CSV table of C-alpha atoms (C1' of nucleotides) in Angstrom, one decimal:
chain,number,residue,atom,x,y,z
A,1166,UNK,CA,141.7,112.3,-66.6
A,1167,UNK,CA,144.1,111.5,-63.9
A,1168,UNK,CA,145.4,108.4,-63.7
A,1169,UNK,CA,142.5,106.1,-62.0
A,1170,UNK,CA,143.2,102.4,-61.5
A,1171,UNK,CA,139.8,100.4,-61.6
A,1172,UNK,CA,139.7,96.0,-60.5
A,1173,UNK,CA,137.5,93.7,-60.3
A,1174,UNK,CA,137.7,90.3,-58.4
A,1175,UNK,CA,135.5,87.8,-57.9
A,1176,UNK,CA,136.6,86.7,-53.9
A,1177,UNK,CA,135.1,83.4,-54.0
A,1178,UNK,CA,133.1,84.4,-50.0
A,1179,UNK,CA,134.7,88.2,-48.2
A,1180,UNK,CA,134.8,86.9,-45.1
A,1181,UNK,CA,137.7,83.7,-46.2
A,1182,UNK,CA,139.2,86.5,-48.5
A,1183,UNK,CA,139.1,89.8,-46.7
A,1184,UNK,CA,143.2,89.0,-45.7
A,1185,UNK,CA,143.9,88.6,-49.6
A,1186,UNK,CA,142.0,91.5,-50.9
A,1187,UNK,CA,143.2,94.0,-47.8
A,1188,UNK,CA,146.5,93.1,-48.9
A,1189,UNK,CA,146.2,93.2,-52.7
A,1190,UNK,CA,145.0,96.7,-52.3
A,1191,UNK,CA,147.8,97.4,-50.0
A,1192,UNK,CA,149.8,96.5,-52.9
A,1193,UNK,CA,148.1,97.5,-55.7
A,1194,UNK,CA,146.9,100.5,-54.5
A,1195,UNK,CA,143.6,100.3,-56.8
A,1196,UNK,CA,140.6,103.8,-57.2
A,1197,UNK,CA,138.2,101.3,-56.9
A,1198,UNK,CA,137.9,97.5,-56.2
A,1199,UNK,CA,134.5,96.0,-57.6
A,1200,UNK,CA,134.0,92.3,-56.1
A,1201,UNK,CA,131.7,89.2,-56.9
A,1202,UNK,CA,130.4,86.5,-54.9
A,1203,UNK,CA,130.6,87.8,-51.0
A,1204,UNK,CA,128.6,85.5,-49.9
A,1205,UNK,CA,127.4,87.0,-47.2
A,1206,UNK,CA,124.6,89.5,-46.3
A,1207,UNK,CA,125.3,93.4,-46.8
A,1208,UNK,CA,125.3,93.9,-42.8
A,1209,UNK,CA,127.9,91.3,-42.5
A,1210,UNK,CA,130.1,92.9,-44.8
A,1211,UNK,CA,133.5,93.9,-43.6
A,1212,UNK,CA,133.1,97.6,-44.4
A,1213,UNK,CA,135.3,98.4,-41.1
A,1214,UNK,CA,138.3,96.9,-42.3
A,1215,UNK,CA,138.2,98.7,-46.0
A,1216,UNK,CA,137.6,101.6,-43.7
A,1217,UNK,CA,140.3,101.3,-41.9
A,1218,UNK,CA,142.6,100.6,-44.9
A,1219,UNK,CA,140.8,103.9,-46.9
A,1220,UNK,CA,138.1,102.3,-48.7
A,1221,UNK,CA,134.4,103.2,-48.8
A,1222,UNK,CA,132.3,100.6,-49.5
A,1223,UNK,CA,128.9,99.6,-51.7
A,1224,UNK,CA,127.3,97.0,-50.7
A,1225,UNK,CA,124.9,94.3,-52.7
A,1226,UNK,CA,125.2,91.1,-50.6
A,1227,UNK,CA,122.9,88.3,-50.1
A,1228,UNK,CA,122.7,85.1,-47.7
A,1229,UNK,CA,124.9,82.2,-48.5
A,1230,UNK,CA,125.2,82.7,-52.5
A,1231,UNK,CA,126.0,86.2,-55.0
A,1232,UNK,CA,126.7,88.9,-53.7
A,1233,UNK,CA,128.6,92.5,-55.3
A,1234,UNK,CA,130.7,95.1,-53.8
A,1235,UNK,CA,132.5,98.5,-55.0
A,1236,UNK,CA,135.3,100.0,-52.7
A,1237,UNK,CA,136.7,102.9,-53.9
A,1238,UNK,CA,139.0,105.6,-52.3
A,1239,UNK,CA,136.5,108.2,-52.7
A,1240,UNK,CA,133.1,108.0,-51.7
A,1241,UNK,CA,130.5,107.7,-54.8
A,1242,UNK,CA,128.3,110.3,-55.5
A,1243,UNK,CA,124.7,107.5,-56.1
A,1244,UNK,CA,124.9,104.1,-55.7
A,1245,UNK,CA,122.3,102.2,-57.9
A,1246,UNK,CA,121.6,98.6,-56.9
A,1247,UNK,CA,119.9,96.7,-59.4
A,1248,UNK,CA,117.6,93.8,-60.2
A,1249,UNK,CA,117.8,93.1,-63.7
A,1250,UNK,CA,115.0,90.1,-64.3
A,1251,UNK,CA,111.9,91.3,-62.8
A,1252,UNK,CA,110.9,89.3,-59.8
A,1253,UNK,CA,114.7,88.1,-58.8
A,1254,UNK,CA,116.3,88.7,-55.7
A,1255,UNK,CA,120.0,87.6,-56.6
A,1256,UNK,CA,122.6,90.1,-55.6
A,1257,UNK,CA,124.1,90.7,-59.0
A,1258,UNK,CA,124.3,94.3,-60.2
A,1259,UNK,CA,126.2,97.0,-58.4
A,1260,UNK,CA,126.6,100.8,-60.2
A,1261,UNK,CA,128.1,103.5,-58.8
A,1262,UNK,CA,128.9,107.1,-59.6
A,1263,UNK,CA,132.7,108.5,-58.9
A,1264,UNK,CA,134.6,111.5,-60.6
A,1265,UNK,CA,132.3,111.3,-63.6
A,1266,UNK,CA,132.6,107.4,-64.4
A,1267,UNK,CA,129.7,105.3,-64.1
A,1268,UNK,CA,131.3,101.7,-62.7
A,1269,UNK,CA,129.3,98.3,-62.6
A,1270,UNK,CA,130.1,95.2,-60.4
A,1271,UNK,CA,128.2,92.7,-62.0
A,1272,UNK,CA,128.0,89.2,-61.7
A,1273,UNK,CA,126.5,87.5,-64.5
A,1274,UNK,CA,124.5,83.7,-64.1
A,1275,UNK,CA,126.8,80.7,-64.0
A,1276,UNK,CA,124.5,78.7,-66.2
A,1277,UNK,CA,125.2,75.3,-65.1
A,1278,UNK,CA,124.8,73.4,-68.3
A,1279,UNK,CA,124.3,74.7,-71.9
A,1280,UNK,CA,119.9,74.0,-72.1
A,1281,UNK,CA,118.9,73.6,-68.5
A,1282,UNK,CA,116.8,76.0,-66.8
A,1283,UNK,CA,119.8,78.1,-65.3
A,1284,UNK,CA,121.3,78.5,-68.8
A,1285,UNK,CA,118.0,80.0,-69.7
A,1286,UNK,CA,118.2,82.4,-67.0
A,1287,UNK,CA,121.5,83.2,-67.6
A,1288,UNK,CA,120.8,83.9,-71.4
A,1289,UNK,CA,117.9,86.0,-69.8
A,1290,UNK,CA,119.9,87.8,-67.7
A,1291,UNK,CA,122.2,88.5,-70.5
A,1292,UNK,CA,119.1,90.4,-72.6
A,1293,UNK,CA,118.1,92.1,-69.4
A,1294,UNK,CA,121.5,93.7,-68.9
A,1295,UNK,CA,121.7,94.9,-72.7
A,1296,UNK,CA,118.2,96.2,-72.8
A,1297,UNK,CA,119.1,98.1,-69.3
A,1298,UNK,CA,122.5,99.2,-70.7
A,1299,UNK,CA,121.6,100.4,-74.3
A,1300,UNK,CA,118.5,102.3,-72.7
A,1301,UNK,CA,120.7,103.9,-69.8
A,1302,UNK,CA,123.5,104.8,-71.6
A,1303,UNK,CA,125.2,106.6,-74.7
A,1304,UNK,CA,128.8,105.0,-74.7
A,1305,UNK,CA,130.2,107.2,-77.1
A,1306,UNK,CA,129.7,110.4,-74.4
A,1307,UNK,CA,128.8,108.4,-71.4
A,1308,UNK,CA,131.9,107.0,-69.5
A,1309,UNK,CA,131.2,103.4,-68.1
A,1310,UNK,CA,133.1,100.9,-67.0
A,1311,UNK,CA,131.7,97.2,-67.1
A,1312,UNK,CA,133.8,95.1,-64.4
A,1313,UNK,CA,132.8,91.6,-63.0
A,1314,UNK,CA,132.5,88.0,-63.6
A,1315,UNK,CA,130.6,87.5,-66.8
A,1316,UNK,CA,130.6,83.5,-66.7
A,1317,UNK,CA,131.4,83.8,-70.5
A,1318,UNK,CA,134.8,82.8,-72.1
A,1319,UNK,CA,134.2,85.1,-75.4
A,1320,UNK,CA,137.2,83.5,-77.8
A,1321,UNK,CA,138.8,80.4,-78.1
A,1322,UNK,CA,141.7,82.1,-77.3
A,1323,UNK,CA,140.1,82.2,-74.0
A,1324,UNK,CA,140.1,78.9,-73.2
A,1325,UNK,CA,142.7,76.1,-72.5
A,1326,UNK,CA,141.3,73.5,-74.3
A,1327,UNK,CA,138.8,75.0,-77.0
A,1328,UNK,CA,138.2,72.0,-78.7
A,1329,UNK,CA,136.9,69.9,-75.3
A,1330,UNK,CA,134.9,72.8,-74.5
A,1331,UNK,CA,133.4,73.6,-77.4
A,1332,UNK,CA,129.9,74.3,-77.4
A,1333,UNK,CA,129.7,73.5,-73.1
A,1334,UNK,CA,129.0,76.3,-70.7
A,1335,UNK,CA,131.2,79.3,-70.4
A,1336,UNK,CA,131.7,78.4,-74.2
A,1337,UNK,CA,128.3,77.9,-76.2
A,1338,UNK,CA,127.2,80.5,-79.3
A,1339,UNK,CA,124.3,81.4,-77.2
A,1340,UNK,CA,126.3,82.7,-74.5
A,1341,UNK,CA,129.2,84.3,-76.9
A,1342,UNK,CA,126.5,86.0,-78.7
A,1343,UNK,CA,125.1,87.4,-75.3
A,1344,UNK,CA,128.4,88.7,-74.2
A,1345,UNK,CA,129.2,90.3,-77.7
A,1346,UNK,CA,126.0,91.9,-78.3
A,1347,UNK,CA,127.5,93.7,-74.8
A,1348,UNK,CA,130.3,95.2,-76.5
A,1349,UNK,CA,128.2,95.8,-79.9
A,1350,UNK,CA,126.3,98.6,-78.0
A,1351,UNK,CA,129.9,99.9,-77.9
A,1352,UNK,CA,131.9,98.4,-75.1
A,1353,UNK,CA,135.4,97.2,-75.5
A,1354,UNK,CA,137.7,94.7,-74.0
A,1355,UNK,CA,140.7,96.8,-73.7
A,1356,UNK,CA,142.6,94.2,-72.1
A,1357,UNK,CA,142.5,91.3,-75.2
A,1358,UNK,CA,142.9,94.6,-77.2
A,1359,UNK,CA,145.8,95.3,-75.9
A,1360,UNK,CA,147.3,91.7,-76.6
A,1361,UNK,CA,145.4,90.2,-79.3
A,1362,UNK,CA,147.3,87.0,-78.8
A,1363,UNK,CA,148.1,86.4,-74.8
A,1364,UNK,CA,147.3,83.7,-73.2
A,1365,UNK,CA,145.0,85.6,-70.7
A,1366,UNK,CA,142.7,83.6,-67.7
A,1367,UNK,CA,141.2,84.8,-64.9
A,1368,UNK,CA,139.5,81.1,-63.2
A,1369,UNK,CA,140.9,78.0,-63.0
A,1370,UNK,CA,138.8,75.5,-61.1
A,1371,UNK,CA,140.1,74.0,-57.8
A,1372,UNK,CA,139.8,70.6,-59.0
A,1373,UNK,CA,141.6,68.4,-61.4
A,1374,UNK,CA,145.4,70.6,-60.6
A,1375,UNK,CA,144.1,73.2,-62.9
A,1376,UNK,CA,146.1,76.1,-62.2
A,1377,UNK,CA,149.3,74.0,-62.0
A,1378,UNK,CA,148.4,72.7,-65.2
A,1379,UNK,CA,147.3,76.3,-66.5
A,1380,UNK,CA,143.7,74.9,-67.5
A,1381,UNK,CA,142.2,78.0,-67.1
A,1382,UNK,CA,139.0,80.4,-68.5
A,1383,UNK,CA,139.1,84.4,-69.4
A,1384,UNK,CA,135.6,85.4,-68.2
A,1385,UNK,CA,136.3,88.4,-66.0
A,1386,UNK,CA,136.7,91.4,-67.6
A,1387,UNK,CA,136.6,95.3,-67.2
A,1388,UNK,CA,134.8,96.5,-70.3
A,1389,UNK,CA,135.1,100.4,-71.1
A,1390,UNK,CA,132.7,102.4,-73.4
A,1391,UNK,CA,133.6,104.1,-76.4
A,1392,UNK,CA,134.2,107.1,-75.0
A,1393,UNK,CA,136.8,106.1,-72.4
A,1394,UNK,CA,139.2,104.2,-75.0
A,1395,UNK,CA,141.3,107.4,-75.5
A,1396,UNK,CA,142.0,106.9,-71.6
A,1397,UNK,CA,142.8,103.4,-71.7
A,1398,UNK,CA,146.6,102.6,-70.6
A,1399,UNK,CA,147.2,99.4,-69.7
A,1400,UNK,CA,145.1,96.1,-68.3
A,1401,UNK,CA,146.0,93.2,-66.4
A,1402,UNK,CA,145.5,89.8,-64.6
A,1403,UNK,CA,147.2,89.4,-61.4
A,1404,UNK,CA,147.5,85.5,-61.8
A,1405,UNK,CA,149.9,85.4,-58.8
A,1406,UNK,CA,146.7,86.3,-56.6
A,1407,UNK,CA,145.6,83.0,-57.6
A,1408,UNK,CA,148.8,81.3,-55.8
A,1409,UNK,CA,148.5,79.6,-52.1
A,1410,UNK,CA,150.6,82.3,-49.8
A,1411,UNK,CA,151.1,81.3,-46.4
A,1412,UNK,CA,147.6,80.7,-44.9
A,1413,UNK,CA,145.9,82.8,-47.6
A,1414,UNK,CA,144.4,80.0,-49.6
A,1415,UNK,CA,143.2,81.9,-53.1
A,1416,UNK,CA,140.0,82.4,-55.0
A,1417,UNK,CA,139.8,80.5,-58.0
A,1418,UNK,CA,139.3,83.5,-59.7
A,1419,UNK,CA,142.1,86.4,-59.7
A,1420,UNK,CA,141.5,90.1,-60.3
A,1421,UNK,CA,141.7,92.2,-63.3
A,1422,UNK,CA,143.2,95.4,-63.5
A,1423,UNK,CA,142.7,98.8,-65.5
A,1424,UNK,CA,144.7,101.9,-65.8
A,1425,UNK,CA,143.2,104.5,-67.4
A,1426,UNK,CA,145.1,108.0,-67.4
A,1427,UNK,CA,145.6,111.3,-69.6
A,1428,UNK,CA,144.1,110.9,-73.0
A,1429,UNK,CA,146.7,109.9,-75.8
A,1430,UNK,CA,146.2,108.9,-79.2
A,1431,UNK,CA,146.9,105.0,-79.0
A,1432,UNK,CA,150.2,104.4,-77.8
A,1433,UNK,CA,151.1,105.3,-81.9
A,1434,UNK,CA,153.1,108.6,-80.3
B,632,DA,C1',133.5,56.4,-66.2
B,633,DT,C1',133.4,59.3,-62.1
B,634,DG,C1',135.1,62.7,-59.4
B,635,DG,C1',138.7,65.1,-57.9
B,636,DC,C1',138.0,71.6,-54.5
B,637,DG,C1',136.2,75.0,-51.7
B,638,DC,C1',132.6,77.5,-49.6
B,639,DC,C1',127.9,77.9,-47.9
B,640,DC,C1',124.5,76.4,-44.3
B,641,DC,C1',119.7,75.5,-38.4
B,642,DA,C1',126.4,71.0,-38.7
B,643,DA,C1',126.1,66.9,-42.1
B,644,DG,C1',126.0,66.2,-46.3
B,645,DG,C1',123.8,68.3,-50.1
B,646,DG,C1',123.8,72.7,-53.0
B,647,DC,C1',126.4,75.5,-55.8
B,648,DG,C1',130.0,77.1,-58.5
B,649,DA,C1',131.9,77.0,-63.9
DNA sequence: ATGGCGCCCCAAGGGCGA
């Protein structure tokens, strides 16, 4: 495999943020940029400006709330837009085809609070996505790559402050449980993998001087099947997207970043 | 103790995010 850079970002409305993420591909030069909450409807997505800066662009968008996009460099061969709970209409599930990867911008339920009707759709959401993904594909030959906002922090390690949080939203069993029985059907977090004891976040809310203070969450990720671990090179976070430059005022979230490249054995060589 | 920010929308303040 040639190297193939894959990020996800969740921009927190395109339209505010099409400056930002124009420029953080200008910089980062990213295969494919999955994105989470447009915001805005799929006609009122700013395709011409990824055009114009080489992107193609999949479009899942919705009015006012959700919405999931995948630009890549080269155009997909299918685009699969999903519902994964019968009957709902939120713009959460994005899939795409490229040079034999199968790519997923998803955005998973926030949840409100732990027992309330949105945490049970949320934990629904979560079966619905493992019953599509263990029925659609065979990690260990098929190559997928998982990327969005999955509204779970998975570890303590994940967390600022795992103690206050403990047992709240983003950090109940229920939900760790969800996002884990992900990864049992043999997806990996190649990132925390890769640095078993970073402090690693990807939100920080835009109250309460959060990301001065560093009180942030992990719960973006860009999960890889089995079968593409050999490829794995490197992962990051670009915190410093989340940082006010100029009049680009940031998403709370920041993206995440995979390199995947020629197979080695591990980085044991 | 509460809310504290930022974005959305029939435009003013409530819904939503996490």
């Amino acid at each position: 495999m040639e190297a193939f850079t894959i990020a996800t970002w969740n921009v927190n409305s395109i339209k505010i943020r099409a400056a930002q993420v124009l420029d953080f591909c200008q910089r980062t030069a990213p295969d494919v940029l999955c994105l989470q909450e447009l915001k805005c409807t799929t006609d009122n997505f700013p395709r011409p400006d990824f055009e114009a800066a080489g992107y193609h662009s999949a479009v899942l968008g919705q009015r006012q709330y959700n919405g999931v996009a995948i630009i890549s460099r080269r155009e997909p061969s299918a685009v699969h837009e999903l519902s994964l709970v019968a009957g709902d209409s939120a713009a959460r599930w994005l899939q795409i085809e490229i040079d034999g990867l199968h790519i997923v911008s998803l955005y998973a339920p926030n949840g409100n609070e732990v027992g309330s009707d949105k945490y049970t759709y949320k934990l629904n959401w979560y079966a619905q996505a493992r019953r599509y993904l263990q029925e659609k594909f065979n990690p260990e030959r098929d190559k997928v790559v998982l990327t969005g906002d999955f509204n779970v922090a998975p570890a303590d390690i994940d967390v600022h402050d795992p103690k206050l949080r403990a047992g709240k939203i983003l950090c109940s069993q229920p939900e760790r449980d969800a996002w884990q029985s992900i990864c049992a059907l043999g997806y990996h977090d190649f990132l925390r993998h890769k640095y078993p004891q970073a402090v690693l976040y990807s939100w920080w809310d835009y109250r309460h001087l959060s990301f001065p203070l560093n009180k942030g969450f992990r719960i973006d990720f860009t999960l890889v099947s089995s079968s593409l671990l050999p490829y794995c090179r490197d992962a990051w976070i670009g915190r410093d997207e989340r940082k006010r430059r100029g009049d680009l005022k940031p998403s709370d979230h920041v993206p995440v970043v995979l390199a995947l490249g020629p197979e080695h054995d591990g980085g044991h060589a």
